Amino acid sequence: EKGGWSSFMRKEISEEPDAVANTLLGRVVDGAVVLPELGALTPEVLADIDRIVIIACGTAAYAGLLGSYAIESWARVPVQVELSHEFRYRNPIITPRTLVVSISQSGETMDTLMAVRFAAESGARVLSICNTQGSSIPRESEAVIYTHAGPEVAVASTKAFVAQVTALYLLGLHLATVRGTLSPAELAHNIDELQAIPAKLADVLVASEDIGQLAGWMADTRSVLFLGRNVGYPVALEGALKLKELAYIHAEGFAAGELKHGPIALIEPGQIVFVIVPSPRDPSSLHPKVVSNIQEIRARGARVIAIAEKGDAAVLPFADEVIPIPLASPMFEPILAVVPLHIFALELATAKGLDVDQPRNLAKSVTVE
Ligand code: M6R
């Protein structure tokens, strides 16, 4: 039930902190990740895996893309992300040392179910991340990590996304443990960061209260671009998808480094561009590069809305608006940065008088291929 909320989507966004907290519940014990549900995917099996293929559609695929950065970085195993409907048509290379990880909120997405079946028949080990107990995809998988986001009713996936990323991060830290690729101190640091996310998400919800006004003056806009880099890139893709499906606006997410390779031609005066800015504390020095992207598009008249770490003074002179997010390690920032984009899509669709829970032409679960 909607309770006092104006829409399921608004209610479900407000539940994003709980979705993460509940997905973590019982899975960190004495400072270690504990996933007994992995069953046959024992530490020995997981230590021997030489490649991971993540399969999913839509928002779940963007969660997968984000998870791929974390798993590769922590567990030092190559991770490839494939849209489920592309996967089996490319004659993929699968061996008994391939771990296929499917991600699905509903557990009923036909494209993902078929890809899971194909992977199992081809001899891969198959793990699923799913939000719906007893649904079809878990039934055909060797093991399941359930996300505990609670029922998601709105067509647009929001709280399931942050729960999927949480499950992938738990998996990444478990793989790092069994493969010995992170030091005890690094493991402890990342587990602490993950456990701190629900409280920070609650802060983001408070800091995002003015996004309705922002969306108000944009109600007539016809195109919005999203730029992100590294772990900010999947966030850009997710922000664009949400805007397309809810507000029926042309929206595209780009890797910021790709700007000069084509998309900058789209920038004309008044073009709205959201930029997910990496932390100035990020040791990879991506921050100055993204700030320079902002200067480039600003010089061509773009209106820039930056999602940046609280206190990031470098973006202030160049952004029309800054949405602040709490401090977190670089790998964890995207879980916080995505929430303002969920809210923006909701508010813009609301400003346009659209049905946010049931956008046109879409179904909550796509049970046909
Ligand atoms: O139930 P699933 O997670 O398998 O669904 C996958 C996509 O259909 C879904 O995420 C879709 O992209 C959402 N409507 C996005 O908000």
Short mmCIF file of C-alpha atoms and ligand atoms in Angstrom, two decimals:
data_model
loop_
_atom_site.label_atom_id
_atom_site.label_comp_id
_atom_site.label_asym_id
_atom_site.label_seq_id
_atom_site.Cartn_x
_atom_site.Cartn_y
_atom_site.Cartn_z
CA GLU A 1 0.00 0.00 0.00
CA LYS A 2 1.04 3.58 -0.69
CA GLY A 3 0.42 4.72 2.88
CA GLY A 4 0.41 8.52 2.94
CA TRP A 5 2.60 8.82 -0.17
CA SER A 6 1.44 10.41 -3.42
CA SER A 7 2.92 7.57 -5.47
CA PHE A 8 4.58 4.20 -5.02
CA MET A 9 7.70 5.61 -6.63
CA ARG A 10 7.99 8.39 -4.06
CA LYS A 11 7.46 5.86 -1.27
CA GLU A 12 10.02 3.48 -2.74
CA ILE A 13 12.67 6.22 -3.10
CA SER A 14 12.11 7.05 0.58
CA GLU A 15 12.82 3.37 1.30
CA GLU A 16 16.25 3.37 -0.40
CA PRO A 17 18.14 3.57 2.94
CA ASP A 18 16.14 0.61 4.29
CA ALA A 19 16.64 -1.38 1.09
CA VAL A 20 20.40 -1.20 1.63
CA ALA A 21 20.20 -1.79 5.40
CA ASN A 22 17.94 -4.83 4.97
CA THR A 23 20.13 -6.29 2.24
CA LEU A 24 23.11 -6.01 4.60
CA LEU A 25 21.23 -7.44 7.55
CA GLY A 26 22.85 -10.61 8.90
CA ARG A 27 25.44 -10.60 6.11
CA VAL A 28 28.23 -8.91 8.03
CA VAL A 29 29.19 -10.86 11.13
CA ASP A 30 32.19 -9.95 13.29
CA GLY A 31 33.49 -7.68 10.56
CA ALA A 32 33.32 -10.33 7.82
CA VAL A 33 30.91 -10.89 4.92
CA VAL A 34 28.84 -14.03 5.46
CA LEU A 35 26.81 -15.46 2.56
CA PRO A 36 25.69 -18.99 3.48
CA GLU A 37 23.20 -18.91 0.60
CA LEU A 38 26.06 -19.39 -1.85
CA GLY A 39 25.77 -23.13 -1.09
CA ALA A 40 27.48 -25.08 -3.86
CA LEU A 41 29.47 -22.00 -4.84
CA THR A 42 31.96 -22.76 -2.08
CA PRO A 43 35.04 -20.65 -1.32
CA GLU A 44 37.10 -23.26 -3.25
CA VAL A 45 34.87 -22.91 -6.33
CA LEU A 46 34.89 -19.11 -6.13
CA ALA A 47 38.65 -18.96 -5.66
CA ASP A 48 39.02 -20.92 -8.90
CA ILE A 49 36.66 -18.81 -11.07
CA ASP A 50 38.62 -17.07 -13.85
CA ARG A 51 35.92 -14.80 -15.27
CA ILE A 52 32.59 -13.33 -14.27
CA VAL A 53 29.82 -12.41 -16.70
CA ILE A 54 27.01 -10.29 -15.29
CA ILE A 55 23.73 -10.52 -17.19
CA ALA A 56 20.73 -8.24 -16.66
CA CYS A 57 18.47 -5.70 -18.39
CA GLY A 58 17.74 -2.03 -17.85
CA THR A 59 18.42 -0.65 -14.41
CA ALA A 60 19.61 -4.04 -13.18
CA ALA A 61 22.31 -3.96 -15.90
CA TYR A 62 23.47 -0.55 -14.64
CA ALA A 63 23.71 -1.98 -11.13
CA GLY A 64 25.76 -4.77 -12.72
CA LEU A 65 28.06 -2.29 -14.45
CA LEU A 66 28.69 -0.56 -11.15
CA GLY A 67 29.29 -3.92 -9.48
CA SER A 68 31.83 -4.80 -12.18
CA TYR A 69 34.11 -1.92 -11.12
CA ALA A 70 33.97 -3.04 -7.49
CA ILE A 71 34.43 -6.76 -8.13
CA GLU A 72 37.36 -6.28 -10.52
CA SER A 73 39.02 -3.82 -8.22
CA TRP A 74 38.59 -5.87 -5.05
CA ALA A 75 38.70 -9.50 -6.26
CA ARG A 76 41.02 -9.03 -9.27
CA VAL A 77 38.90 -11.20 -11.55
CA PRO A 78 37.80 -9.97 -15.00
CA VAL A 79 34.13 -8.99 -15.09
CA GLN A 80 32.11 -8.42 -18.24
CA VAL A 81 28.59 -7.00 -18.22
CA GLU A 82 26.20 -8.17 -20.93
CA LEU A 83 22.59 -7.28 -21.59
CA SER A 84 20.73 -10.58 -21.16
CA HIS A 85 19.17 -10.39 -24.61
CA GLU A 86 22.55 -9.92 -26.29
CA PHE A 87 24.41 -12.51 -24.26
CA ARG A 88 23.46 -15.80 -25.83
CA TYR A 89 23.42 -14.50 -29.38
CA ARG A 90 27.13 -13.65 -29.40
CA ASN A 91 28.31 -17.24 -29.04
CA PRO A 92 29.89 -16.37 -25.67
CA ILE A 93 32.93 -18.13 -24.28
CA ILE A 94 31.82 -20.11 -21.25
CA THR A 95 33.87 -22.63 -19.32
CA PRO A 96 33.31 -24.39 -15.98
CA ARG A 97 35.44 -21.60 -14.46
CA THR A 98 33.01 -18.90 -15.67
CA LEU A 99 30.67 -17.49 -13.03
CA VAL A 100 27.53 -16.01 -14.53
CA VAL A 101 25.76 -13.58 -12.19
CA SER A 102 22.23 -12.62 -13.18
CA ILE A 103 20.50 -9.60 -11.64
CA SER A 104 16.74 -9.15 -11.64
CA GLN A 105 14.32 -7.39 -9.33
CA SER A 106 11.31 -9.41 -10.46
CA GLY A 107 13.03 -12.71 -11.15
CA GLU A 108 10.66 -13.03 -14.11
CA THR A 109 12.38 -11.05 -16.88
CA MET A 110 12.22 -13.48 -19.79
CA ASP A 111 15.42 -12.25 -21.47
CA THR A 112 17.37 -12.81 -18.25
CA LEU A 113 15.70 -16.15 -17.52
CA MET A 114 16.64 -17.41 -21.00
CA ALA A 115 20.21 -16.17 -20.55
CA VAL A 116 20.45 -17.95 -17.17
CA ARG A 117 19.16 -21.17 -18.72
CA PHE A 118 21.64 -20.85 -21.59
CA ALA A 119 24.54 -20.22 -19.16
CA ALA A 120 23.64 -23.25 -17.04
CA GLU A 121 23.32 -25.48 -20.11
CA SER A 122 26.69 -24.22 -21.36
CA GLY A 123 28.42 -25.33 -18.17
CA ALA A 124 28.85 -22.02 -16.31
CA ARG A 125 28.33 -21.69 -12.59
CA VAL A 126 25.21 -19.58 -12.12
CA LEU A 127 24.45 -17.20 -9.27
CA SER A 128 21.47 -14.86 -9.21
CA ILE A 129 20.78 -11.63 -7.37
CA CYS A 130 17.03 -11.26 -7.07
CA ASN A 131 14.42 -9.35 -5.08
CA THR A 132 11.52 -11.80 -5.42
CA GLN A 133 11.47 -15.00 -3.39
CA GLY A 134 10.42 -18.09 -5.32
CA SER A 135 10.45 -16.40 -8.74
CA SER A 136 11.61 -18.18 -11.91
CA ILE A 137 15.23 -16.98 -12.21
CA PRO A 138 16.28 -18.11 -8.70
CA ARG A 139 14.69 -21.50 -9.36
CA GLU A 140 17.03 -22.05 -12.30
CA SER A 141 20.18 -20.81 -10.55
CA GLU A 142 22.69 -22.72 -8.43
CA ALA A 143 22.58 -20.08 -5.73
CA VAL A 144 20.74 -16.82 -4.99
CA ILE A 145 21.61 -13.72 -3.03
CA TYR A 146 18.25 -12.14 -2.30
CA THR A 147 18.07 -8.38 -2.11
CA HIS A 148 15.73 -7.36 0.68
CA ALA A 149 14.36 -4.16 -0.84
CA GLY A 150 10.76 -5.20 -0.17
CA PRO A 151 8.11 -5.26 -2.91
CA GLU A 152 8.76 -2.72 -5.65
CA VAL A 153 5.49 -1.66 -7.29
CA ALA A 154 6.37 1.41 -9.39
CA VAL A 155 7.52 0.50 -12.90
CA ALA A 156 10.69 2.54 -12.43
CA SER A 157 13.20 0.61 -10.38
CA THR A 158 14.71 2.66 -7.56
CA LYS A 159 15.16 0.93 -4.22
CA ALA A 160 15.89 -2.35 -6.02
CA PHE A 161 18.85 -0.67 -7.74
CA VAL A 162 20.61 0.33 -4.52
CA ALA A 163 19.87 -3.10 -3.04
CA GLN A 164 21.34 -4.81 -6.13
CA VAL A 165 24.51 -2.74 -5.86
CA THR A 166 24.72 -3.65 -2.17
CA ALA A 167 24.45 -7.37 -2.98
CA LEU A 168 27.12 -7.04 -5.68
CA TYR A 169 29.44 -5.24 -3.27
CA LEU A 170 28.91 -7.96 -0.67
CA LEU A 171 29.74 -10.52 -3.35
CA GLY A 172 32.84 -8.54 -4.35
CA LEU A 173 34.07 -8.41 -0.76
CA HIS A 174 33.34 -12.12 -0.27
CA LEU A 175 35.29 -12.93 -3.46
CA ALA A 176 38.16 -10.72 -2.27
CA THR A 177 38.15 -12.64 1.02
CA VAL A 178 38.24 -16.12 -0.54
CA ARG A 179 40.77 -15.07 -3.17
CA GLY A 180 42.97 -13.18 -0.70
CA THR A 181 43.10 -10.06 -2.83
CA LEU A 182 42.44 -7.43 -0.16
CA SER A 183 44.35 -6.94 3.06
CA PRO A 184 42.39 -7.31 6.32
CA ALA A 185 42.57 -3.53 6.72
CA GLU A 186 41.19 -2.89 3.21
CA LEU A 187 38.40 -5.40 3.77
CA ALA A 188 37.49 -3.81 7.07
CA HIS A 189 37.50 -0.34 5.52
CA ASN A 190 35.18 -1.36 2.68
CA ILE A 191 32.81 -3.22 4.99
CA ASP A 192 32.62 -0.11 7.19
CA GLU A 193 31.91 2.05 4.16
CA LEU A 194 29.11 -0.28 3.07
CA GLN A 195 27.55 -0.30 6.50
CA ALA A 196 27.63 3.49 6.61
CA ILE A 197 25.58 3.81 3.41
CA PRO A 198 22.04 3.64 4.86
CA ALA A 199 22.59 6.63 7.18
CA LYS A 200 24.23 8.60 4.36
CA LEU A 201 21.33 7.78 2.04
CA ALA A 202 18.98 9.22 4.65
CA ASP A 203 21.05 12.44 4.53
CA VAL A 204 20.84 12.49 0.72
CA LEU A 205 17.05 12.29 0.90
CA VAL A 206 17.02 15.38 3.13
CA ALA A 207 19.53 17.24 0.93
CA SER A 208 17.40 16.46 -2.15
CA GLU A 209 14.24 18.13 -0.91
CA ASP A 210 14.64 21.12 -3.27
CA ILE A 211 14.90 19.05 -6.43
CA GLY A 212 11.19 19.59 -7.03
CA GLN A 213 11.83 23.30 -7.67
CA LEU A 214 14.70 22.47 -10.01
CA ALA A 215 12.46 20.12 -11.96
CA GLY A 216 9.73 22.79 -12.01
CA TRP A 217 11.73 25.20 -14.17
CA MET A 218 12.79 22.38 -16.45
CA ALA A 219 9.35 21.02 -17.23
CA ASP A 220 9.52 22.22 -20.86
CA THR A 221 12.98 20.92 -21.58
CA ARG A 222 13.27 18.46 -24.45
CA SER A 223 16.65 16.90 -23.78
CA VAL A 224 18.84 16.26 -20.76
CA LEU A 225 22.35 14.84 -20.80
CA PHE A 226 24.15 13.02 -17.98
CA LEU A 227 27.92 12.77 -17.66
CA GLY A 228 29.83 10.51 -15.32
CA ARG A 229 33.20 8.90 -15.26
CA ASN A 230 34.40 5.57 -13.85
CA VAL A 231 31.84 4.56 -11.22
CA GLY A 232 29.91 7.73 -12.04
CA TYR A 233 29.26 6.41 -15.55
CA PRO A 234 26.64 3.79 -14.59
CA VAL A 235 24.97 6.51 -12.51
CA ALA A 236 24.76 8.71 -15.62
CA LEU A 237 23.17 5.85 -17.58
CA GLU A 238 20.67 5.20 -14.79
CA GLY A 239 19.74 8.90 -14.53
CA ALA A 240 19.07 9.03 -18.27
CA LEU A 241 16.98 5.85 -18.31
CA LYS A 242 14.79 7.09 -15.47
CA LEU A 243 14.14 10.36 -17.26
CA LYS A 244 13.21 8.63 -20.50
CA GLU A 245 10.81 6.22 -18.91
CA LEU A 246 9.11 8.64 -16.51
CA ALA A 247 9.22 12.06 -18.15
CA TYR A 248 9.29 10.97 -21.83
CA ILE A 249 12.25 13.27 -22.43
CA HIS A 250 15.19 12.47 -24.62
CA ALA A 251 18.01 11.72 -22.23
CA GLU A 252 21.43 10.21 -22.69
CA GLY A 253 24.17 9.19 -20.32
CA PHE A 254 27.80 9.48 -21.41
CA ALA A 255 31.18 8.60 -20.04
CA ALA A 256 32.62 12.09 -19.48
CA GLY A 257 35.89 11.19 -21.21
CA GLU A 258 33.89 10.46 -24.36
CA LEU A 259 32.65 14.05 -24.61
CA LYS A 260 35.29 15.21 -27.10
CA HIS A 261 34.76 12.11 -29.19
CA GLY A 262 31.34 13.25 -30.33
CA PRO A 263 28.71 14.19 -27.75
CA ILE A 264 30.10 17.70 -27.17
CA ALA A 265 28.57 18.58 -30.55
CA LEU A 266 25.17 18.33 -28.84
CA ILE A 267 25.96 21.15 -26.44
CA GLU A 268 24.20 24.37 -27.31
CA PRO A 269 23.07 27.26 -25.12
CA GLY A 270 20.53 26.11 -22.56
CA GLN A 271 21.25 22.37 -22.83
CA ILE A 272 20.80 20.85 -19.39
CA VAL A 273 23.64 18.59 -18.33
CA PHE A 274 23.86 16.68 -15.07
CA VAL A 275 27.43 15.89 -14.10
CA ILE A 276 28.32 13.28 -11.51
CA VAL A 277 31.54 14.67 -10.07
CA PRO A 278 34.07 12.30 -8.47
CA SER A 279 35.38 13.19 -5.06
CA PRO A 280 38.24 15.72 -4.97
CA ARG A 281 39.84 13.22 -2.57
CA ASP A 282 39.82 10.50 -5.24
CA PRO A 283 43.44 9.40 -5.71
CA SER A 284 42.87 8.62 -9.41
CA SER A 285 42.81 12.38 -10.15
CA LEU A 286 39.60 12.10 -12.14
CA HIS A 287 38.17 15.08 -10.28
CA PRO A 288 40.13 17.77 -12.18
CA LYS A 289 39.34 16.03 -15.47
CA VAL A 290 35.60 16.11 -14.81
CA VAL A 291 35.78 19.72 -13.59
CA SER A 292 37.50 20.59 -16.86
CA ASN A 293 34.66 18.82 -18.76
CA ILE A 294 32.25 21.04 -16.86
CA GLN A 295 34.21 24.13 -17.94
CA GLU A 296 34.14 22.98 -21.56
CA ILE A 297 30.39 22.50 -21.68
CA ARG A 298 29.72 25.62 -19.63
CA ALA A 299 31.76 27.65 -22.12
CA ARG A 300 29.32 26.44 -24.80
CA GLY A 301 26.30 27.57 -22.83
CA ALA A 302 25.23 24.38 -21.06
CA ARG A 303 23.32 24.66 -17.80
CA VAL A 304 25.20 22.42 -15.43
CA ILE A 305 23.76 20.61 -12.45
CA ALA A 306 26.60 19.01 -10.52
CA ILE A 307 26.17 16.16 -8.10
CA ALA A 308 29.26 16.61 -6.02
CA GLU A 309 30.73 15.79 -2.67
CA LYS A 310 29.68 18.18 0.10
CA GLY A 311 32.28 20.96 0.34
CA ASP A 312 33.71 20.49 -3.17
CA ALA A 313 34.61 24.12 -3.81
CA ALA A 314 36.10 23.50 -7.27
CA VAL A 315 32.73 22.93 -8.95
CA LEU A 316 30.97 25.93 -7.42
CA PRO A 317 32.15 28.59 -9.90
CA PHE A 318 31.06 26.51 -12.90
CA ALA A 319 27.81 24.83 -11.91
CA ASP A 320 24.36 26.42 -12.05
CA GLU A 321 23.25 24.12 -9.25
CA VAL A 322 25.12 21.78 -6.95
CA ILE A 323 23.43 18.85 -5.26
CA PRO A 324 25.71 17.84 -2.37
CA ILE A 325 26.27 14.24 -1.34
CA PRO A 326 27.96 13.07 1.87
CA LEU A 327 31.59 12.01 1.92
CA ALA A 328 32.25 8.34 1.09
CA SER A 329 35.06 6.30 -0.46
CA PRO A 330 35.02 6.64 -4.27
CA MET A 331 33.55 3.16 -4.84
CA PHE A 332 30.59 3.97 -2.60
CA GLU A 333 29.72 7.46 -3.83
CA PRO A 334 27.58 6.26 -6.75
CA ILE A 335 25.07 4.63 -4.38
CA LEU A 336 24.54 8.09 -2.92
CA ALA A 337 24.75 10.06 -6.20
CA VAL A 338 22.00 8.03 -7.89
CA VAL A 339 19.27 9.07 -5.46
CA PRO A 340 18.99 12.74 -6.56
CA LEU A 341 18.58 11.45 -10.12
CA HIS A 342 15.75 9.14 -9.09
CA ILE A 343 14.11 12.10 -7.39
CA PHE A 344 14.72 14.40 -10.35
CA ALA A 345 12.99 12.00 -12.76
CA LEU A 346 10.07 11.63 -10.35
CA GLU A 347 9.73 15.41 -9.89
CA LEU A 348 10.03 16.24 -13.56
CA ALA A 349 7.38 13.66 -14.47
CA THR A 350 5.19 15.04 -11.69
CA ALA A 351 5.70 18.62 -12.96
CA LYS A 352 4.53 17.40 -16.37
CA GLY A 353 1.44 15.85 -14.83
CA LEU A 354 2.41 12.29 -15.77
CA ASP A 355 1.64 9.00 -14.06
CA VAL A 356 4.93 8.18 -12.35
CA ASP A 357 3.98 4.71 -11.20
CA GLN A 358 2.71 3.50 -14.53
CA PRO A 359 4.47 5.24 -17.42
CA ARG A 360 3.11 4.64 -20.89
CA ASN A 361 4.13 1.56 -22.89
CA LEU A 362 5.99 -0.08 -20.00
CA ALA A 363 5.37 -3.13 -17.81
CA LYS A 364 6.87 -3.77 -14.39
CA SER A 365 8.26 -7.08 -15.49
CA VAL A 366 8.94 -7.92 -19.08
CA THR A 367 7.90 -11.54 -19.33
CA VAL A 368 8.21 -11.85 -23.09
CA GLU A 369 11.40 -11.90 -25.12
O1 M6R B 1 12.82 -7.22 -12.94
P1 M6R B 1 14.14 -6.88 -13.58
O2 M6R B 1 15.12 -6.31 -12.64
O3 M6R B 1 14.73 -8.07 -14.33
O4 M6R B 1 13.81 -5.79 -14.68
C1 M6R B 1 14.81 -5.33 -15.53
C2 M6R B 1 14.36 -4.09 -16.28
O5 M6R B 1 13.23 -4.38 -17.07
C3 M6R B 1 14.04 -2.92 -15.33
O6 M6R B 1 15.11 -2.60 -14.51
C4 M6R B 1 13.63 -1.66 -16.13
O7 M6R B 1 14.71 -1.18 -16.86
C5 M6R B 1 13.07 -0.60 -15.18
N1 M6R B 1 11.76 -0.17 -15.60
C6 M6R B 1 13.97 0.59 -15.04
O8 M6R B 1 13.46 1.54 -14.16
#
